[in-house]
PDB file of N, CA and C in Angstrom:
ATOM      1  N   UNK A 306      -7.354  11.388  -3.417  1.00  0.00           N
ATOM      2  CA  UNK A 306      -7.368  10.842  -2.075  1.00  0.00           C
ATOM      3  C   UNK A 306      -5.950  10.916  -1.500  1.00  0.00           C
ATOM      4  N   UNK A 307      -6.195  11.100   0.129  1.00  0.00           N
ATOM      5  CA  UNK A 307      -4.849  11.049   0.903  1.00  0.00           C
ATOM      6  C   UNK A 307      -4.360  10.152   1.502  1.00  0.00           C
ATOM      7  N   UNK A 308      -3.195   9.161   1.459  1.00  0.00           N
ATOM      8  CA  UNK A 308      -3.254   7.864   2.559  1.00  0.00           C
ATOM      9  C   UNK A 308      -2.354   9.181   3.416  1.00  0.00           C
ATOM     10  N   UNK A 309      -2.483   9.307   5.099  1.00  0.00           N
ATOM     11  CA  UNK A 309      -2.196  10.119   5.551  1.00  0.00           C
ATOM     12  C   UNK A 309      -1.849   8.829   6.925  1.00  0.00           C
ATOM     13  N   UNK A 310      -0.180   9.064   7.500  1.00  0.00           N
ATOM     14  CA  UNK A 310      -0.193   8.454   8.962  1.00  0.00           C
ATOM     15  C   UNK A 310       0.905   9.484   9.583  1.00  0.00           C
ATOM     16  N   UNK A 311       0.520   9.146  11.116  1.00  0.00           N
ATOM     17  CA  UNK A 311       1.465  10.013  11.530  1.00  0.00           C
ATOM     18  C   UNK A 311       1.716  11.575  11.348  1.00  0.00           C
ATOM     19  N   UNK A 312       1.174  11.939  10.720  1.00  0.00           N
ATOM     20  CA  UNK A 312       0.733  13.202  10.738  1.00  0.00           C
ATOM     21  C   UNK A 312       1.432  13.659   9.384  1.00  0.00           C
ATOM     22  N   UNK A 313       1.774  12.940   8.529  1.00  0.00           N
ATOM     23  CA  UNK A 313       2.472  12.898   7.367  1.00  0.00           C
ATOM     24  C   UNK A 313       1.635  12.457   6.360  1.00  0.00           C
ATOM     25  N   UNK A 314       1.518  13.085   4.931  1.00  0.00           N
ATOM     26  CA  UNK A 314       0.696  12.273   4.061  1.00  0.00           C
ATOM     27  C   UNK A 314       2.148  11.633   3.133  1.00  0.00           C
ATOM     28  N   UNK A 315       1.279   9.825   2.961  1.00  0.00           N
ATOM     29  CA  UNK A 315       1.946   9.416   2.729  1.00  0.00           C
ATOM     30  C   UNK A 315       2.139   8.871   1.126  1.00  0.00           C
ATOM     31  N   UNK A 316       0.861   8.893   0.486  1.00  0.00           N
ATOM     32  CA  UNK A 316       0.347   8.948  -0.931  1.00  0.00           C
ATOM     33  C   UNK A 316      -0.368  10.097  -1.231  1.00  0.00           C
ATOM     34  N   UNK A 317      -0.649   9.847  -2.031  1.00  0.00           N
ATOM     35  CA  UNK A 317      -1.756  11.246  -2.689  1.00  0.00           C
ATOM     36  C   UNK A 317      -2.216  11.197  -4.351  1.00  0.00           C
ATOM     37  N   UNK A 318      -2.987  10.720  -4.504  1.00  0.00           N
ATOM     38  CA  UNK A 318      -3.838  10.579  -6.195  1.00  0.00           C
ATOM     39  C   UNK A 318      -5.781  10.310  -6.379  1.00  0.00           C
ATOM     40  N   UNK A 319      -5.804  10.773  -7.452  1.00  0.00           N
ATOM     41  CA  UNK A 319      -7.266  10.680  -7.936  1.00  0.00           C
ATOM     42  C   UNK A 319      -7.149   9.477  -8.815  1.00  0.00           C
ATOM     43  N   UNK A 320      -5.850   8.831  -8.512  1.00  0.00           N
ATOM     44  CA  UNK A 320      -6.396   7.567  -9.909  1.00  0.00           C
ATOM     45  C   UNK A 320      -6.370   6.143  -8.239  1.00  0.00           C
ATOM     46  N   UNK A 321      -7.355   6.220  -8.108  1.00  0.00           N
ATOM     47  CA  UNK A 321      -7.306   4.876  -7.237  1.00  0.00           C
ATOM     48  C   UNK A 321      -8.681   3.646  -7.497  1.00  0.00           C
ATOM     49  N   UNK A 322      -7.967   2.547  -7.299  1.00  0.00           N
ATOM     50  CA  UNK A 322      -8.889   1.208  -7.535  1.00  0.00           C
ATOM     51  C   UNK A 322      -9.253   0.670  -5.878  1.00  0.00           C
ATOM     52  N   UNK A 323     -10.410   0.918  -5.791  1.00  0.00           N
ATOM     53  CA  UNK A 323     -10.594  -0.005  -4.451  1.00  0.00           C
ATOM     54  C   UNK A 323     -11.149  -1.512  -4.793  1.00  0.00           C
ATOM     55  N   UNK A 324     -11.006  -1.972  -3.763  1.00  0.00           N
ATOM     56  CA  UNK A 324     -10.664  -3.563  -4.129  1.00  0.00           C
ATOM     57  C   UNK A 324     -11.323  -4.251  -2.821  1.00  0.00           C
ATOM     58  N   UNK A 325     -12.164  -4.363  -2.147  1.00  0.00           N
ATOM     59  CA  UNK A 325     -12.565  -5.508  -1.339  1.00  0.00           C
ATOM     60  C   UNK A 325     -11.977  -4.642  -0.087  1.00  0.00           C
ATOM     61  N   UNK A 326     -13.029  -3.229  -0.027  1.00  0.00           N
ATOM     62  CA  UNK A 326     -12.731  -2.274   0.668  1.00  0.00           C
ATOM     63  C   UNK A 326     -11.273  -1.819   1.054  1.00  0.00           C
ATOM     64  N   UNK A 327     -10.039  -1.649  -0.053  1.00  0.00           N
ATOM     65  CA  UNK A 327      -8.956  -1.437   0.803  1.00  0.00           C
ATOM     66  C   UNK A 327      -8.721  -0.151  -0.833  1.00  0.00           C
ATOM     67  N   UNK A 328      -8.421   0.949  -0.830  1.00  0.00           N
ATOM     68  CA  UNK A 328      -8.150   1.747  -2.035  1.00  0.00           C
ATOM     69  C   UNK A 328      -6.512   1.592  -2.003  1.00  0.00           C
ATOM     70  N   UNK A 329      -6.530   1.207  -3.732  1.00  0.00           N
ATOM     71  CA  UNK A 329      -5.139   0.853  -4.095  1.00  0.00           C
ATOM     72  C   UNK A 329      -4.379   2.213  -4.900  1.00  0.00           C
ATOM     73  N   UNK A 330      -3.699   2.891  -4.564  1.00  0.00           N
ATOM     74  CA  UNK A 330      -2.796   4.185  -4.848  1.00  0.00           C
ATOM     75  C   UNK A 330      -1.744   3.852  -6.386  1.00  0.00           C
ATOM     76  N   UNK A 331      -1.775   4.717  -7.163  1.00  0.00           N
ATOM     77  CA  UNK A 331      -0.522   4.129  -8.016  1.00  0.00           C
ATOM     78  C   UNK A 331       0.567   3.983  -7.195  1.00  0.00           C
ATOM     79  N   UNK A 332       1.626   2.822  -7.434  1.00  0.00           N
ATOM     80  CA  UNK A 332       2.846   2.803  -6.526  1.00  0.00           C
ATOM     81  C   UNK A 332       3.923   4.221  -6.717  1.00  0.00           C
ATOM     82  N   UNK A 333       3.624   4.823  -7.505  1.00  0.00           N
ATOM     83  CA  UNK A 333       4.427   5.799  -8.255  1.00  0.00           C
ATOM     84  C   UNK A 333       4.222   7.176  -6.927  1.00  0.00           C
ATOM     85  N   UNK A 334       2.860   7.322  -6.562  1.00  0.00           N
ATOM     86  CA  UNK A 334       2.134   8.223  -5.521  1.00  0.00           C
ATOM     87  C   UNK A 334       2.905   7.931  -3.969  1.00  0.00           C
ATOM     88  N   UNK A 335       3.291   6.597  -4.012  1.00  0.00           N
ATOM     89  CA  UNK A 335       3.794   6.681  -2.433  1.00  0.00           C
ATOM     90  C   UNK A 335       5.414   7.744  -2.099  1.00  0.00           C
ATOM     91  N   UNK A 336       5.588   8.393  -1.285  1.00  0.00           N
ATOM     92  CA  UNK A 336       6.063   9.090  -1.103  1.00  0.00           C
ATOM     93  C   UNK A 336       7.242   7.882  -0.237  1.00  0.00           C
ATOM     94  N   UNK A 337       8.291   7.700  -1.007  1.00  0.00           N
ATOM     95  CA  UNK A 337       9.080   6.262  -0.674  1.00  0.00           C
ATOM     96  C   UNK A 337      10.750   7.211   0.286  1.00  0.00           C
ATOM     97  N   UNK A 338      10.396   8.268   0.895  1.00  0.00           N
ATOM     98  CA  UNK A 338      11.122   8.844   1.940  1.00  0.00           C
ATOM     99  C   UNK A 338      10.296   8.348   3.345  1.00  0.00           C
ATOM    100  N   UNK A 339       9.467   7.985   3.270  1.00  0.00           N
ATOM    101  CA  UNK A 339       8.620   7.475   4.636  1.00  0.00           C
ATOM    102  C   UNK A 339       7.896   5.992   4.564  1.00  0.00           C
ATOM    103  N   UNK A 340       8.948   5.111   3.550  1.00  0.00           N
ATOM    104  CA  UNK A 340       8.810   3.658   3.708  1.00  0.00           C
ATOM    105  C   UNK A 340      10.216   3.157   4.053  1.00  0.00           C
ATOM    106  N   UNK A 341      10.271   1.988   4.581  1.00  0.00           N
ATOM    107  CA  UNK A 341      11.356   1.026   4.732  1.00  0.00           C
ATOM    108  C   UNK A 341      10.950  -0.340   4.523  1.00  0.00           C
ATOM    109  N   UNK A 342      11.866  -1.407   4.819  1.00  0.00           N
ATOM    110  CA  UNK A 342      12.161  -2.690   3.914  1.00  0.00           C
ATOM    111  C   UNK A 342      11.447  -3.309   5.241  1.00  0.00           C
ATOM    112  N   UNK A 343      10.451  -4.374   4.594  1.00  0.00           N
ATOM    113  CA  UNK A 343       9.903  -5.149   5.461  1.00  0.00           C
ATOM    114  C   UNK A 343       9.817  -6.900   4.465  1.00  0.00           C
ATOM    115  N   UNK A 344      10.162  -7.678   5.005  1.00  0.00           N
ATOM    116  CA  UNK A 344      10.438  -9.024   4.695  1.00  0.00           C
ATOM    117  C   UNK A 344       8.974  -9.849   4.725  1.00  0.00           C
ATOM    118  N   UNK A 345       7.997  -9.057   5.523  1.00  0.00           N
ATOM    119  CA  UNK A 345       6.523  -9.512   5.508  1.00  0.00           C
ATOM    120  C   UNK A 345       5.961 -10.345   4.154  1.00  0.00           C
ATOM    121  N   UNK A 346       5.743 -11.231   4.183  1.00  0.00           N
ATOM    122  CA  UNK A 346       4.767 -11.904   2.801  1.00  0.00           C
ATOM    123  C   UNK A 346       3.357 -12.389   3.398  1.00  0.00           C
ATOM    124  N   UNK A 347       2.453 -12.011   2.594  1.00  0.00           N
ATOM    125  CA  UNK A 347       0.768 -12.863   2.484  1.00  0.00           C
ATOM    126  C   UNK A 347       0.885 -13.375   1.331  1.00  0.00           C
ATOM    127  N   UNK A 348      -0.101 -14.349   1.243  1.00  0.00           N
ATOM    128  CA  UNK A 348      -0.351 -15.047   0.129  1.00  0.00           C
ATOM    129  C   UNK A 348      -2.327 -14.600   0.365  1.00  0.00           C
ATOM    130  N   UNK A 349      -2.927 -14.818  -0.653  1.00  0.00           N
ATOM    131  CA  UNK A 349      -4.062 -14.629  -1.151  1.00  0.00           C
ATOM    132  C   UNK A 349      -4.672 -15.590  -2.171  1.00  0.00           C
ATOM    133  N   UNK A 350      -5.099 -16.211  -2.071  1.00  0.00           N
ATOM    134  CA  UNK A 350      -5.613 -17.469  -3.370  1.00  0.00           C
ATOM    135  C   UNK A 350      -6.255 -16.636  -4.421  1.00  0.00           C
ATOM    136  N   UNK A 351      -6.616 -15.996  -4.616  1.00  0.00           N
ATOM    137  CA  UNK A 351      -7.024 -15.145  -6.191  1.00  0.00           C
ATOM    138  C   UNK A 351      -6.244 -13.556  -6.466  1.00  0.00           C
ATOM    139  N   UNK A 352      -5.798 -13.261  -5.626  1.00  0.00           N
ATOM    140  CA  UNK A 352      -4.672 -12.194  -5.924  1.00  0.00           C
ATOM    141  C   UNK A 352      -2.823 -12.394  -5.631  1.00  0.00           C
ATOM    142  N   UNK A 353      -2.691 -13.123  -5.041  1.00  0.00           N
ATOM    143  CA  UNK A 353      -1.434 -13.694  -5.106  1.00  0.00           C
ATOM    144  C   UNK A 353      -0.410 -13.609  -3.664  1.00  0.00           C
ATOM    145  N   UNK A 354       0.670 -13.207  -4.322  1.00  0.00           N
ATOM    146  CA  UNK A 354       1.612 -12.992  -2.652  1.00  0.00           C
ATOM    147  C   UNK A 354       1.763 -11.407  -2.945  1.00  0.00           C
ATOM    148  N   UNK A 355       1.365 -11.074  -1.716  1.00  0.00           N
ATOM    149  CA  UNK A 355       1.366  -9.435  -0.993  1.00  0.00           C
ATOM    150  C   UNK A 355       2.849  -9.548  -0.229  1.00  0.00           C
ATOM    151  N   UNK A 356       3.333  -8.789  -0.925  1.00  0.00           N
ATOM    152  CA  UNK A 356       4.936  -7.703  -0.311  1.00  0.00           C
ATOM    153  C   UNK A 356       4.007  -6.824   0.349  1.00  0.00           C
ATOM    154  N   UNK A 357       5.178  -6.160   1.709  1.00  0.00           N
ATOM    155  CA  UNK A 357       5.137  -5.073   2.237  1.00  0.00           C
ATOM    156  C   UNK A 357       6.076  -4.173   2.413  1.00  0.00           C
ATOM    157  N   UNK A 358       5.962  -3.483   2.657  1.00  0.00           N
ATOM    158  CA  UNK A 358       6.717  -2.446   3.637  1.00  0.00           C
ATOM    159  C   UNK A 358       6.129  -1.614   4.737  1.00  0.00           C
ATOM    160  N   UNK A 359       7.296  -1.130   5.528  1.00  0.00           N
ATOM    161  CA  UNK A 359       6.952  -0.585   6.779  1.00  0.00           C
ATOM    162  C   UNK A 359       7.079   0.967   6.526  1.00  0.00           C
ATOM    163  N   UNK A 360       6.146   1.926   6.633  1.00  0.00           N
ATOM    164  CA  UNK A 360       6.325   3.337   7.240  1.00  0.00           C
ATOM    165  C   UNK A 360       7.066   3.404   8.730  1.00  0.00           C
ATOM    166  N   UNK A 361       7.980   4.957   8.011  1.00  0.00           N
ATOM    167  CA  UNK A 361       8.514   5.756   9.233  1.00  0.00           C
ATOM    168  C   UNK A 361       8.242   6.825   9.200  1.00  0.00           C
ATOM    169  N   UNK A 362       7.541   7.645  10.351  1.00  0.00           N
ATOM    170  CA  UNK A 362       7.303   8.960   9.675  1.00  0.00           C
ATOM    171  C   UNK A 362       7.718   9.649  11.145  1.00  0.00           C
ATOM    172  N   UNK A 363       7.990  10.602  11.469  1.00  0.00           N
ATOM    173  CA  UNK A 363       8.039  11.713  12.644  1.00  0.00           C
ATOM    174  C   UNK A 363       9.037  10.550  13.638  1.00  0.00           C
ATOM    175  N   UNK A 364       9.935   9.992  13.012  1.00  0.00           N
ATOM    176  CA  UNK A 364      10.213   9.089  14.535  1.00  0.00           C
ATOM    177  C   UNK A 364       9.611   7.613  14.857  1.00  0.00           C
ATOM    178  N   UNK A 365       8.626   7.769  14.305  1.00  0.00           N
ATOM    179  CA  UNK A 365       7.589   6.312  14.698  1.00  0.00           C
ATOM    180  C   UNK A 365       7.785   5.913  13.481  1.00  0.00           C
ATOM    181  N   UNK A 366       7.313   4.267  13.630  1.00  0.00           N
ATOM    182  CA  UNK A 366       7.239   3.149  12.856  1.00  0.00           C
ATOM    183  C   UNK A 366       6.015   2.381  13.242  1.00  0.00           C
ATOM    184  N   UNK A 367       5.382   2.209  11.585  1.00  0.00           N
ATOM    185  CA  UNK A 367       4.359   1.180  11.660  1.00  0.00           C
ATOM    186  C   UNK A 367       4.714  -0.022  10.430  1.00  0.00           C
ATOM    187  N   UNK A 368       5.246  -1.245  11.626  1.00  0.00           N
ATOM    188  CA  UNK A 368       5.446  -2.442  10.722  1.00  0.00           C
ATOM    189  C   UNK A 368       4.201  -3.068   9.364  1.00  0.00           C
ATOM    190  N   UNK A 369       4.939  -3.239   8.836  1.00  0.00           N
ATOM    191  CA  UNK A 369       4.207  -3.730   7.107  1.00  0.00           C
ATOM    192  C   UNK A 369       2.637  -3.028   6.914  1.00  0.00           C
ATOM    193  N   UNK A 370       2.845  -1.963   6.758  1.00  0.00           N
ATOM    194  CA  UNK A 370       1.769  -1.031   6.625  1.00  0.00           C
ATOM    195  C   UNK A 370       1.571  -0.767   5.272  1.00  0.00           C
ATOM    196  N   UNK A 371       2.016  -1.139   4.323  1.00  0.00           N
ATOM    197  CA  UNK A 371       1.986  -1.158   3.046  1.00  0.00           C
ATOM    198  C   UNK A 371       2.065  -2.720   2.350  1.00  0.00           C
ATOM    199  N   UNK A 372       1.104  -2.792   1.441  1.00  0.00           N
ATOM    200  CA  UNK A 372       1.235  -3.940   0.820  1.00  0.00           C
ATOM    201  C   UNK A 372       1.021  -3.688  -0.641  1.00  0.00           C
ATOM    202  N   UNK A 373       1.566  -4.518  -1.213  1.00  0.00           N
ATOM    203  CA  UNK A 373       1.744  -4.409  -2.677  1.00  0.00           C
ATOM    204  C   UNK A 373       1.672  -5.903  -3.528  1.00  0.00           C
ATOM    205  N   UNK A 374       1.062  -6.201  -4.556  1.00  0.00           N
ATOM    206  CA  UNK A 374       1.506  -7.360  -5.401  1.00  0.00           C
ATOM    207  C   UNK A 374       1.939  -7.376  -7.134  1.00  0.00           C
ATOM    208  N   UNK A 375       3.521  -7.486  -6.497  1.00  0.00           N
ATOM    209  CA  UNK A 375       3.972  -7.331  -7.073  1.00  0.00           C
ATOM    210  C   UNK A 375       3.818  -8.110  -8.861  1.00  0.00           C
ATOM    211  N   UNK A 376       3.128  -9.173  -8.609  1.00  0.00           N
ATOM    212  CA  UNK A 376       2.743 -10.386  -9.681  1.00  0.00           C
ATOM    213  C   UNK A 376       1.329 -10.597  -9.443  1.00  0.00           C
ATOM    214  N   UNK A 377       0.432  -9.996  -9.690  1.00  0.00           N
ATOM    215  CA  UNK A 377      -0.853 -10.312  -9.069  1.00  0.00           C
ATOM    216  C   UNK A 377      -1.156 -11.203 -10.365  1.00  0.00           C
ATOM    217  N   UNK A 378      -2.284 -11.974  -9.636  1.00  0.00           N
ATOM    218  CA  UNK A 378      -2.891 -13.114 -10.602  1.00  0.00           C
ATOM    219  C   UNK A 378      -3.509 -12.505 -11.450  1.00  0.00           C
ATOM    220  N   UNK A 379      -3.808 -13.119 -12.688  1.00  0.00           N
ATOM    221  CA  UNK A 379      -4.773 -12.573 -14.093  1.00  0.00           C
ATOM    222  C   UNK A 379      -5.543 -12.317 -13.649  1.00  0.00           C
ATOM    223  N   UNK A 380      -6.498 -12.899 -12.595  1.00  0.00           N
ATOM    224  CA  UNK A 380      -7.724 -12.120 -11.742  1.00  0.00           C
ATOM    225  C   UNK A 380      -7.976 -11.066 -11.352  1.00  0.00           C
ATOM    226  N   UNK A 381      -6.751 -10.223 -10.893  1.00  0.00           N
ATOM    227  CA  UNK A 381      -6.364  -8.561 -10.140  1.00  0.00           C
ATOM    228  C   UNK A 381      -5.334  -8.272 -10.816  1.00  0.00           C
ATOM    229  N   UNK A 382      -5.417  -8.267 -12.304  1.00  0.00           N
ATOM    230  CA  UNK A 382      -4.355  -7.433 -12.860  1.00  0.00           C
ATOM    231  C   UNK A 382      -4.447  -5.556 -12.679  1.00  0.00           C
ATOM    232  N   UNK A 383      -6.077  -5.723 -11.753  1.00  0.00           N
ATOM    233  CA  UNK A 383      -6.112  -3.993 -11.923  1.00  0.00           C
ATOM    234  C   UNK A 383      -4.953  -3.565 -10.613  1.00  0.00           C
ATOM    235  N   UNK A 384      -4.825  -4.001  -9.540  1.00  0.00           N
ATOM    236  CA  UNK A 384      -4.016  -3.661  -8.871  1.00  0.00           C
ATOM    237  C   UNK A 384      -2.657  -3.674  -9.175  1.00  0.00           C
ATOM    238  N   UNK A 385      -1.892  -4.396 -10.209  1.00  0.00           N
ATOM    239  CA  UNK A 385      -0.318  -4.261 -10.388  1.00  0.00           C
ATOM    240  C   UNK A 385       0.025  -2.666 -10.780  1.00  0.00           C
ATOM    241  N   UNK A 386       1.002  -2.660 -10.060  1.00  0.00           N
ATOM    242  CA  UNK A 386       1.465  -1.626  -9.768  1.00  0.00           C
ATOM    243  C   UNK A 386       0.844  -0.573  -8.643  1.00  0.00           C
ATOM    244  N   UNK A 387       0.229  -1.244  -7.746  1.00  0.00           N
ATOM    245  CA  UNK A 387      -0.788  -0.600  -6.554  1.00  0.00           C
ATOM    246  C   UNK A 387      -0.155  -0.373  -5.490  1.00  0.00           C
ATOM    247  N   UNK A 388      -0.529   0.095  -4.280  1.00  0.00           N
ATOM    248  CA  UNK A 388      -0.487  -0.296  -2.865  1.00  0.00           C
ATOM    249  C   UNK A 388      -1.323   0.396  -2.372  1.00  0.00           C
ATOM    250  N   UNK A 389      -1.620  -0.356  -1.257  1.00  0.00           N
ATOM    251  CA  UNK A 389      -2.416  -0.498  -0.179  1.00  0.00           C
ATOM    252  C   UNK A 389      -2.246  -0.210   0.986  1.00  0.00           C
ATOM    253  N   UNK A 390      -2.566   0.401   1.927  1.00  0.00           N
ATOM    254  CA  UNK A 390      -2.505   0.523   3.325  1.00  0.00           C
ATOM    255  C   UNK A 390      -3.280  -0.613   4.489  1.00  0.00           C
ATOM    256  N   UNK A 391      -2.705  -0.290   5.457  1.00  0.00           N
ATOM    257  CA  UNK A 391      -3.051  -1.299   6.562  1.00  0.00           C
ATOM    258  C   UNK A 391      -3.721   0.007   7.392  1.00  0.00           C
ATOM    259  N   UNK A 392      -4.832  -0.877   7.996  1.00  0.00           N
ATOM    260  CA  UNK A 392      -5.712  -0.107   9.458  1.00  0.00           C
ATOM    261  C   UNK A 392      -4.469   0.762  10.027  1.00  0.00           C
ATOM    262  N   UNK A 393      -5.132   2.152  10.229  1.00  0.00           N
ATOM    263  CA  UNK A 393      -4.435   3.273  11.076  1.00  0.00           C
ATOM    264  C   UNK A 393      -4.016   4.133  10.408  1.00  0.00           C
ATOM    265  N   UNK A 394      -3.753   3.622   8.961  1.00  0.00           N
ATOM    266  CA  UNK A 394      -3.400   4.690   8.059  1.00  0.00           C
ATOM    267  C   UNK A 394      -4.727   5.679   7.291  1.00  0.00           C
ATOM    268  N   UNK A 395      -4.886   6.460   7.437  1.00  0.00           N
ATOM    269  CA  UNK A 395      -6.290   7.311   7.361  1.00  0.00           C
ATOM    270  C   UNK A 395      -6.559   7.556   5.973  1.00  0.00           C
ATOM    271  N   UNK A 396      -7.417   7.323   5.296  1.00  0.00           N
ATOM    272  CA  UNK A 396      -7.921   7.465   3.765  1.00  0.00           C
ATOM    273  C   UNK A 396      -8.463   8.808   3.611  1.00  0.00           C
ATOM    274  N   UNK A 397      -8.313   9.427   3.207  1.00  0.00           N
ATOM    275  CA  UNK A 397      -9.235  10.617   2.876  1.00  0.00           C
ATOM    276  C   UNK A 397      -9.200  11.254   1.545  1.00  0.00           C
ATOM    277  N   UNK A 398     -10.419  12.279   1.342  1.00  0.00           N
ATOM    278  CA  UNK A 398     -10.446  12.882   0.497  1.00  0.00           C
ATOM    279  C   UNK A 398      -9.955  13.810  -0.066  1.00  0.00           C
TER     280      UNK A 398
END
């Protein structure tokens, strides 16, 4: 699968976990020339606190478009070491 924004692909792997409709990428797959530092936190009561970061790709920026947990609860240990995309970023095959 492709996380693809901006006309840039921004991950790319066949090892992905989807999770409560959102497919989680190894973190290793993100292509970390088209992320930057975002201070964003969620919290989640059975998966924990979600880090982000922001994509830059062609010029444009999409704030905390990436999320990650970094400590996920014993509940979602399948996602550590994951990330995730936010709406707009295109999933494909």
């Amino acid at each position: 699968m492709k996380a693809i924004w901006n006309g840039v692909t921004v991950a790319e792997s066949d090892d992905i976990v989807t999770l409560e409709g959102n497919h989680y990428f190894p973190e290793t797959s993100l292509k970390r020339e088209y992320t930057t530092f975002s201070n964003h936190r969620t919290s989640c009561v059975w998966k924990g606190q979600a880090h982000y970061m922001s994509l830059l790709a062609n010029g444009d920026m999409k704030p905390d478009a990436v999320w990650f947990y970094p400590e996920p609860t014993e509940g979602a240990q399948e996602i550590k070491g994951r990330v995730a995309f936010a709406a707009g970023v295109d999933i494909v095959e």
